[in-house]
Coordinates of C-alpha atoms in Angstrom, one line a residue:
X3 CA -19.6 -7.4 0.6
X4 CA -18.9 -10.8 0.2
X5 CA -18.1 -14.2 1.4
X6 CA -14.2 -16.0 1.6
X7 CA -16.4 -18.5 -0.4
X8 CA -17.8 -17.2 -2.6
X9 CA -14.0 -15.1 -4.2
X10 CA -12.1 -17.3 -4.3
X11 CA -12.7 -18.3 -8.4
X12 CA -15.6 -19.9 -8.4
X13 CA -14.2 -22.9 -7.8
X14 CA -14.6 -25.0 -4.9
X15 CA -12.0 -25.4 -2.1
X16 CA -11.5 -29.2 -2.1
X17 CA -11.0 -29.0 -5.9
X18 CA -9.1 -26.2 -5.2
X19 CA -6.4 -27.7 -3.1
X20 CA -6.1 -30.8 -5.7
X21 CA -5.1 -28.3 -8.3
X22 CA -1.0 -28.4 -8.5
X23 CA 1.4 -25.3 -9.7
X24 CA 2.9 -27.2 -13.2
X25 CA 2.0 -26.0 -16.3
X26 CA 2.4 -27.0 -19.8
X27 CA 1.2 -27.1 -23.3
X28 CA -0.8 -30.1 -23.1
X29 CA -3.1 -28.1 -20.6
X30 CA -5.2 -26.7 -22.5
X31 CA -6.0 -25.9 -26.5
X32 CA -4.2 -23.2 -28.9
X33 CA -7.1 -21.5 -28.5
X34 CA -6.4 -20.8 -25.4
X35 CA -4.7 -21.1 -21.6
X36 CA -4.8 -22.6 -18.4
X37 CA -6.5 -20.3 -16.5
X38 CA -4.7 -18.4 -13.5
X39 CA -7.9 -19.5 -11.0
X40 CA -5.9 -22.6 -10.9
X41 CA -2.8 -22.1 -10.8
X42 CA -0.6 -21.9 -7.8
X43 CA -0.3 -17.3 -5.7
X44 CA 3.5 -18.6 -5.0
X45 CA 4.8 -16.1 -8.2
X46 CA 2.3 -13.4 -7.5
X47 CA 4.0 -13.4 -4.1
X48 CA 7.4 -13.5 -3.6
X49 CA 7.0 -10.9 -6.9
X50 CA 5.7 -8.4 -4.0
X51 CA 7.8 -9.6 -1.0
X52 CA 11.1 -8.8 -3.8
X53 CA 8.8 -5.2 -3.9
X54 CA 8.2 -5.1 -0.3
X55 CA 12.4 -6.1 -0.2
X56 CA 12.9 -3.1 -2.6
X57 CA 11.0 0.0 -1.2
X58 CA 13.6 -1.1 1.9
X59 CA 16.7 -1.1 0.3
X60 CA 15.8 1.6 -2.1
X61 CA 14.8 3.4 1.4
X62 CA 11.8 5.2 -0.2
X63 CA 9.4 7.5 1.8
X64 CA 6.5 6.7 2.5
X65 CA 4.3 8.1 -0.2
X66 CA 7.1 7.3 -3.3
X67 CA 6.7 3.8 -2.4
X68 CA 3.3 4.2 -1.8
X69 CA 3.0 4.4 -5.8
X70 CA 5.5 2.2 -7.7
X71 CA 3.0 -0.4 -6.0
X72 CA 0.3 1.2 -7.2
X73 CA 1.9 0.9 -10.8
X74 CA 3.2 -2.7 -9.6
X75 CA 0.1 -4.1 -8.9
X76 CA -1.6 -2.9 -11.8
X77 CA 0.9 -4.3 -14.3
X78 CA 0.7 -7.5 -12.6
X79 CA -3.4 -7.3 -12.4
X80 CA -2.9 -6.1 -16.5
X81 CA -0.1 -9.4 -17.1
X82 CA -2.9 -11.9 -16.3
X83 CA -5.9 -10.8 -16.6
X84 CA -7.4 -12.1 -20.0
X85 CA -6.7 -15.5 -18.2
X86 CA -9.8 -14.3 -15.0
X87 CA -12.9 -15.9 -17.1
X88 CA -15.2 -12.6 -15.5
X89 CA -12.4 -10.4 -14.8
X90 CA -11.9 -6.5 -16.5
X91 CA -9.6 -5.0 -18.2
X92 CA -8.0 -1.7 -15.8
X93 CA -7.3 -0.3 -19.0
X94 CA -10.3 2.1 -19.4
X95 CA -10.9 2.5 -15.8
X96 CA -8.4 4.2 -14.4
X97 CA -7.9 7.5 -14.9
X98 CA -4.8 8.1 -17.8
X99 CA -5.1 4.2 -17.9
X100 CA -5.9 3.1 -22.0
X101 CA -7.1 0.0 -23.5
X102 CA -4.0 -2.3 -23.3
X103 CA -3.0 -3.9 -27.1
X104 CA -5.1 -6.9 -27.7
X105 CA -3.5 -10.6 -27.0
X106 CA -1.4 -12.6 -29.2
X107 CA -3.4 -15.1 -30.4
X108 CA -1.6 -18.5 -28.4
X109 CA -0.8 -20.3 -25.5
X110 CA 0.3 -17.9 -23.3
X111 CA 1.5 -18.6 -19.5
X112 CA 0.4 -16.1 -16.5
X113 CA 3.0 -16.1 -14.0
X114 CA 5.5 -16.0 -16.4
X115 CA 3.7 -13.2 -17.9
X116 CA 3.5 -11.2 -14.6
X117 CA 7.1 -12.2 -14.5
X118 CA 8.7 -10.7 -17.6
X119 CA 6.1 -7.9 -17.2
X120 CA 6.4 -7.2 -13.0
X121 CA 10.8 -7.2 -13.4
X122 CA 10.2 -4.5 -16.0
X123 CA 8.0 -2.0 -14.5
X124 CA 9.8 -2.8 -10.9
X125 CA 13.1 -1.3 -12.1
X126 CA 11.1 0.8 -15.3
X127 CA 8.9 2.9 -12.4
X128 CA 12.5 3.5 -9.8
X129 CA 14.1 6.8 -10.2
X130 CA 17.5 5.3 -9.4
X131 CA 17.7 1.6 -9.2
X132 CA 20.4 0.6 -6.9
X133 CA 22.9 -2.9 -7.7
X134 CA 21.3 -4.7 -5.0
X135 CA 17.2 -3.5 -7.1
X136 CA 19.1 -4.9 -10.3
X137 CA 20.5 -7.4 -9.1
X138 CA 17.1 -8.7 -7.4
X139 CA 15.2 -8.2 -10.0
X140 CA 17.4 -10.4 -12.3
X141 CA 17.6 -13.1 -10.3
X142 CA 13.6 -14.0 -9.4
X143 CA 12.8 -13.5 -13.4
X144 CA 15.8 -15.7 -14.3
X145 CA 14.8 -18.1 -11.3
X146 CA 11.1 -18.1 -12.4
X147 CA 12.1 -19.5 -16.0
X148 CA 14.2 -21.8 -15.4
X149 CA 10.6 -22.8 -12.4
X150 CA 8.2 -22.5 -15.9
X151 CA 10.9 -24.3 -17.7
X152 CA 10.9 -27.6 -15.6
X153 CA 7.0 -27.3 -14.9
X154 CA 7.5 -28.1 -18.5
X155 CA 6.0 -24.8 -20.2
X156 CA 7.2 -25.1 -23.6
X157 CA 9.7 -22.3 -24.4
X158 CA 8.2 -21.0 -27.6
X159 CA 5.4 -19.9 -24.4
X160 CA 8.0 -19.4 -22.3
X161 CA 8.8 -16.7 -24.6
X162 CA 5.1 -15.6 -26.1
X163 CA 4.2 -14.6 -22.7
X164 CA 7.8 -12.7 -21.9
X165 CA 7.2 -10.4 -24.8
X166 CA 3.4 -9.7 -23.6
X167 CA 4.7 -9.9 -20.3
X168 CA 6.9 -6.6 -21.8
X169 CA 4.1 -5.3 -23.6
X170 CA 1.9 -4.9 -20.7
X171 CA 4.8 -3.2 -19.1
X172 CA 5.5 -1.0 -21.4
X173 CA 2.0 0.4 -21.6
X174 CA 1.5 0.9 -17.7
X175 CA 5.1 2.5 -17.9
X176 CA 4.2 5.4 -20.7
X177 CA 0.4 5.9 -18.3
X178 CA 3.0 6.1 -14.9
X179 CA 4.8 8.6 -16.8
X180 CA 1.5 10.9 -17.1
X181 CA 1.0 10.6 -13.4
X182 CA 2.6 14.8 -13.1
X183 CA 5.3 12.9 -10.7
X184 CA 8.3 14.5 -12.5
X185 CA 6.2 18.2 -12.1
X186 CA 5.3 17.2 -8.7
X187 CA 8.4 14.5 -6.9
X188 CA 9.6 17.3 -4.0
X189 CA 8.6 21.1 -5.9
X190 CA 10.2 23.4 -4.4
X191 CA 7.2 24.6 -1.7
X192 CA 7.6 27.5 1.3
X193 CA 5.6 26.5 4.4
X194 CA 3.1 29.4 5.9
X195 CA 4.0 30.2 9.6
X196 CA 2.0 31.1 12.0
X197 CA 0.0 29.9 15.2
X198 CA -0.9 25.9 14.7
X199 CA 1.4 25.8 12.2
X200 CA 3.5 22.6 10.9
X201 CA 7.0 23.7 12.1
X202 CA 9.9 21.9 11.8
X203 CA 10.4 18.4 14.2
X204 CA 13.5 17.3 16.2
X205 CA 16.0 15.2 15.6
X206 CA 16.5 16.4 12.5
X207 CA 15.2 20.0 12.4
X208 CA 14.7 19.5 8.4
X209 CA 13.5 22.8 7.3
X210 CA 11.9 22.1 3.6
X211 CA 8.4 19.1 4.2
X212 CA 8.1 16.3 2.9
X213 CA 6.4 16.4 -0.5
X214 CA 4.4 18.7 -0.3
X215 CA 2.5 18.9 -4.2
X216 CA 1.9 14.7 -3.6
X217 CA -1.6 15.7 -4.2
X218 CA -1.7 17.1 -7.2
X219 CA -0.5 13.9 -9.3
X220 CA -3.0 12.3 -10.5
X221 CA -5.9 9.5 -9.2
X222 CA -5.6 6.2 -9.5
X223 CA -9.3 6.2 -9.8
X224 CA -10.3 9.1 -7.4
X225 CA -11.7 11.6 -9.4
X226 CA -9.8 15.0 -8.0
X227 CA -7.0 14.7 -5.1
X228 CA -9.5 16.4 -2.1
X229 CA -12.4 13.6 -3.4
X230 CA -12.9 12.0 0.6
X231 CA -11.7 15.4 1.8
X232 CA -12.4 15.0 5.7
X233 CA -13.2 17.4 8.4
X234 CA -11.0 19.8 9.6
X235 CA -8.9 19.1 12.6
X236 CA -9.9 20.8 15.7
X237 CA -9.1 25.1 16.2
X238 CA -5.4 25.1 17.2
X239 CA -5.2 26.5 20.9
X240 CA -3.9 27.2 23.7
X241 CA -6.3 27.1 26.2
X242 CA -6.3 23.7 28.6
X243 CA -10.3 23.9 27.9
X244 CA -10.2 22.9 24.1
X245 CA -10.7 20.5 21.6
X246 CA -6.9 21.1 20.4
X247 CA -5.1 21.3 24.2
X248 CA -7.0 17.7 25.2
X249 CA -5.8 16.3 22.2
X250 CA -2.7 17.3 22.0
X251 CA -2.8 16.6 26.0
X252 CA -3.7 12.7 25.8
X253 CA -0.7 11.5 23.2
X254 CA 1.6 13.2 25.7
X255 CA -0.1 11.3 29.0
X256 CA -0.6 8.6 26.9
X257 CA 3.4 8.5 25.4
X258 CA 4.0 9.3 29.4
X259 CA 2.6 5.6 30.1
X260 CA 2.6 3.5 27.5
X261 CA 1.9 0.4 28.0
X262 CA 4.4 -2.7 27.2
X263 CA 0.9 -4.1 24.5
X264 CA 0.6 -0.3 23.7
X265 CA 4.7 -0.4 22.7
X266 CA 5.2 -3.1 21.1
X267 CA 1.7 -1.5 18.6
X268 CA 3.6 1.5 18.3
X269 CA 6.6 -0.7 17.2
X270 CA 4.9 -3.0 15.2
X271 CA 2.9 -0.3 12.6
X272 CA 5.4 2.1 12.7
X273 CA 7.4 1.1 8.7
X274 CA 10.5 3.5 9.4
X275 CA 11.7 4.4 5.6
X276 CA 15.4 3.0 4.9
X277 CA 15.1 -0.2 7.4
X278 CA 11.1 -1.4 6.2
X279 CA 9.0 -1.7 3.3
X280 CA 7.7 1.3 4.1
X281 CA 3.2 1.3 5.5
X282 CA 2.4 0.9 2.4
X283 CA 4.3 -2.2 2.5
X284 CA 3.0 -3.1 5.6
X285 CA -0.4 -4.0 3.7
X286 CA 1.7 -5.7 0.2
X287 CA 3.1 -8.2 3.3
X288 CA -0.1 -9.0 4.3
X289 CA -2.2 -10.0 1.5
X290 CA 0.8 -11.9 0.5
X291 CA 1.3 -13.7 3.9
X292 CA -3.1 -14.1 3.9
X293 CA -2.9 -15.7 -0.3
X294 CA 0.2 -18.0 2.4
X295 CA -2.2 -19.2 5.1
X296 CA -4.8 -19.5 2.5
X297 CA -3.4 -22.1 0.0
X298 CA -6.2 -22.5 -1.6
X299 CA -6.1 -18.9 -2.7
X300 CA -5.4 -18.9 -5.6
X301 CA -3.0 -16.2 -9.0
X302 CA -6.4 -15.1 -9.5
X303 CA -7.2 -13.8 -6.4
X304 CA -3.3 -12.8 -5.7
X305 CA -3.7 -10.3 -8.3
X306 CA -7.0 -9.4 -7.6
X307 CA -5.6 -8.5 -4.3
X308 CA -2.8 -6.6 -5.2
X309 CA -4.2 -5.1 -7.3
X310 CA -7.5 -4.0 -5.3
X311 CA -5.1 -2.4 -3.0
X312 CA -2.0 -0.9 -4.5
X313 CA -5.6 1.5 -5.8
X314 CA -6.1 2.0 -3.1
X315 CA -3.2 3.1 -1.1
X316 CA -1.6 4.8 -4.5
X317 CA -5.3 7.5 -3.9
X318 CA -4.8 6.8 -0.3
X319 CA -1.1 9.2 0.1
X320 CA -2.3 11.0 -2.9
X321 CA -5.7 12.3 -0.6
X322 CA -3.7 12.7 2.5
X323 CA -1.5 15.3 1.2
X324 CA -3.7 17.4 -0.2
X325 CA -5.1 17.1 3.4
X326 CA -1.5 17.3 5.0
X327 CA -0.9 20.4 3.0
X328 CA -3.4 22.5 2.4
X329 CA -3.9 22.4 6.2
X330 CA -0.2 22.3 7.5
X331 CA -1.0 21.0 11.1
X332 CA 1.4 20.9 13.4
X333 CA 2.6 18.2 15.2
X334 CA 2.0 17.8 19.2
X335 CA 5.8 16.9 19.4
X336 CA 5.9 21.0 18.9
X337 CA 3.3 21.7 20.9
X338 CA 4.2 19.8 24.4
X339 CA 8.0 21.1 23.7
X340 CA 6.6 25.2 23.2
X341 CA 6.7 27.6 26.8
X342 CA 2.8 28.5 25.1
X343 CA 1.8 25.0 25.1
X344 CA 2.2 21.9 27.6
X345 CA 5.8 23.3 27.7
X346 CA 8.1 19.7 28.6
X347 CA 10.5 20.1 26.1
X348 CA 12.7 16.9 27.0
X349 CA 9.5 15.0 26.3
X350 CA 10.4 12.1 23.6
X351 CA 8.2 10.3 20.4
X352 CA 8.9 6.8 21.0
X353 CA 12.6 5.5 20.6
X354 CA 12.9 4.3 17.9
X355 CA 9.8 6.4 15.5
X356 CA 10.7 10.0 15.4
X357 CA 8.1 12.6 13.8
X358 CA 7.4 13.2 10.3
X359 CA 9.3 15.3 8.8
X360 CA 5.8 17.0 7.6
X361 CA 2.5 18.0 8.2
X362 CA 0.0 16.5 10.9
X363 CA -3.2 16.0 9.3
X364 CA -4.1 13.4 8.3
X365 CA -2.4 10.4 9.7
X366 CA -0.8 8.3 6.6
X367 CA -0.7 5.7 8.4
X368 CA -4.2 5.3 9.4
X369 CA -5.2 6.5 5.6
X370 CA -4.2 4.3 4.1
X371 CA -4.4 1.6 6.0
X372 CA -8.5 2.9 6.0
X373 CA -8.4 2.7 2.0
X374 CA -6.2 -1.5 1.9
X375 CA -8.7 -2.7 4.9
X376 CA -11.7 -1.8 2.5
X377 CA -11.2 -3.4 -0.2
X378 CA -9.1 -6.4 1.5
X379 CA -13.0 -7.2 3.5
X380 CA -14.8 -6.4 0.7
X381 CA -13.3 -8.8 -1.1
X382 CA -12.0 -11.2 1.5
X383 CA -14.8 -10.8 4.5
X384 CA -13.9 -10.8 7.9
X385 CA -10.9 -13.1 7.6
X386 CA -8.4 -13.3 10.3
X387 CA -4.9 -13.9 9.6
X388 CA -0.9 -12.8 11.7
X389 CA 1.2 -11.2 10.5
X390 CA 5.2 -11.5 10.6
X391 CA 6.5 -9.4 8.2
X392 CA 8.8 -7.6 10.8
X393 CA 10.2 -11.6 11.4
X394 CA 12.7 -11.7 14.1
X395 CA 12.4 -8.4 15.0
X396 CA 9.6 -7.4 16.6
X397 CA 6.7 -10.9 17.3
X398 CA 3.5 -12.0 14.6
X399 CA 0.4 -10.6 15.6
X400 CA -2.7 -12.0 15.2
X401 CA -6.1 -10.2 13.7
X402 CA -9.7 -11.6 12.8
X403 CA -10.3 -8.8 10.4
X404 CA -8.3 -6.4 8.0
X405 CA -10.0 -4.0 9.7
X406 CA -8.6 -4.5 13.1
X407 CA -4.9 -4.3 11.7
X408 CA -5.5 -1.2 10.4
X409 CA -7.8 1.3 13.3
X410 CA -4.8 -1.2 15.1
X411 CA -2.5 1.0 13.1
X412 CA -3.4 4.2 13.2
X413 CA -3.9 4.0 17.0
X414 CA -0.2 2.6 16.7
X415 CA 0.7 6.4 15.9
X416 CA -0.9 8.1 18.9
X417 CA 1.2 5.5 20.9
X418 CA 4.0 6.7 19.1
X419 CA 3.3 10.0 19.8
X420 CA 3.0 11.0 16.1
X421 CA -0.5 11.9 16.2
X422 CA -3.5 13.4 17.9
X423 CA -6.4 11.4 18.5
X424 CA -8.9 13.8 15.0
X425 CA -6.2 12.1 12.2
X426 CA -6.2 8.7 12.5
X427 CA -9.7 8.7 12.8
X428 CA -11.0 10.8 10.7
X429 CA -7.6 9.0 8.4
X430 CA -9.5 5.7 8.4
X431 CA -12.1 7.6 7.2
X432 CA -10.9 8.3 4.5
X433 CA -9.3 5.7 4.0
X434 CA -12.3 4.1 3.6
X435 CA -14.1 6.6 1.2
X436 CA -11.1 5.8 -1.1
X437 CA -11.5 2.5 -0.8
X438 CA -15.3 2.4 -0.8
X439 CA -14.5 4.7 -4.7
X440 CA -11.9 1.8 -6.1
X441 CA -14.6 -1.3 -5.3
X442 CA -17.8 1.6 -6.2
X443 CA -16.5 3.1 -9.2
X444 CA -13.2 0.2 -10.7
X445 CA -15.2 -3.1 -12.0
X446 CA -12.4 -6.5 -12.1
X447 CA -15.0 -8.8 -11.4
X448 CA -17.9 -8.2 -15.2

């Protein structure tokens, strides 16, 4: 595991703090541009904060949000990587991603390249961007362009940087079109029936579970969706002495006897679509907060962290959804309500946390949190941070490491009444396997 100081782009902490974020043509000769490890992370944080808000405003489902985040993360990295000494492009490394077009000669302003790339990819990757999203993207792009000019970036360099950003976006969007989304998005599916299998759950009792073919999408770094498979869930049984019954009763008993801290955890990590930026967006928010809480981190560190986490979470959802539709495991509320199960038809999950409309095993919260925490801890080490993602709604929480946050995110689903313990613990393991694959198989830094 890298220590924190070793991640700071090879520059001493005190030296980094002395750099100003502005960049002009005079900062570099005609053969190069001011390096990304000398520039503020602010431009990237602003775009990924907007990405979080976009997932909320567009009411994206968790899996679709993970795809949007993954492609935006790769676009941001590819926009800046020519200005990152010792780093490699992901072209030729991620599945199906060809090498990017050669960088044109002349100075580039890397925040401006990122600005143009993110504006195009964020709009282009959405199925139907609403007017609020279109307006927000246009406003941020214009604001950053004005800021760059105010910081003495020449119009010539800005134009060249915008052209490069647009070229990066075109390349990334062409890559995205070949991932199977157009074929497998909300595919036709008839759920299997039988003891222990998923059934529609209250309150909506949606007959068609969410995204049954998501596991068929092209992964980003995994060779195939089931590469990080985990052990099967406990065998379904109505026997009160069985392992399955014990797990179901644990959910039932835990929700019936929640402590205030457990309730706070359940609500903080719920990340409901439509009212938040979804579970994957929560980790995007965490990265932005870390970058702001440790201002010595640079633009280089920002796009590196976002790319690692975006790829890992994209693959985590593909991997998790493959497991969900292999096992089609029933949710706790179904067994708890059943006359042949725990037989308490009045029991409910935690208020405001409805059972999601898809199979239980493994836990999506756990899998994607395990993946994100693994790649971030490998990059930054055991870094303490405050998470105020839901400012004004739920109180800020403090974590001593990314692993601690991931484990709390996982167990929050037990406290909410959504998942059995095996789905949480094996989901975390599944996600760590995905994260390890990203670390081991993708070369970011030479």
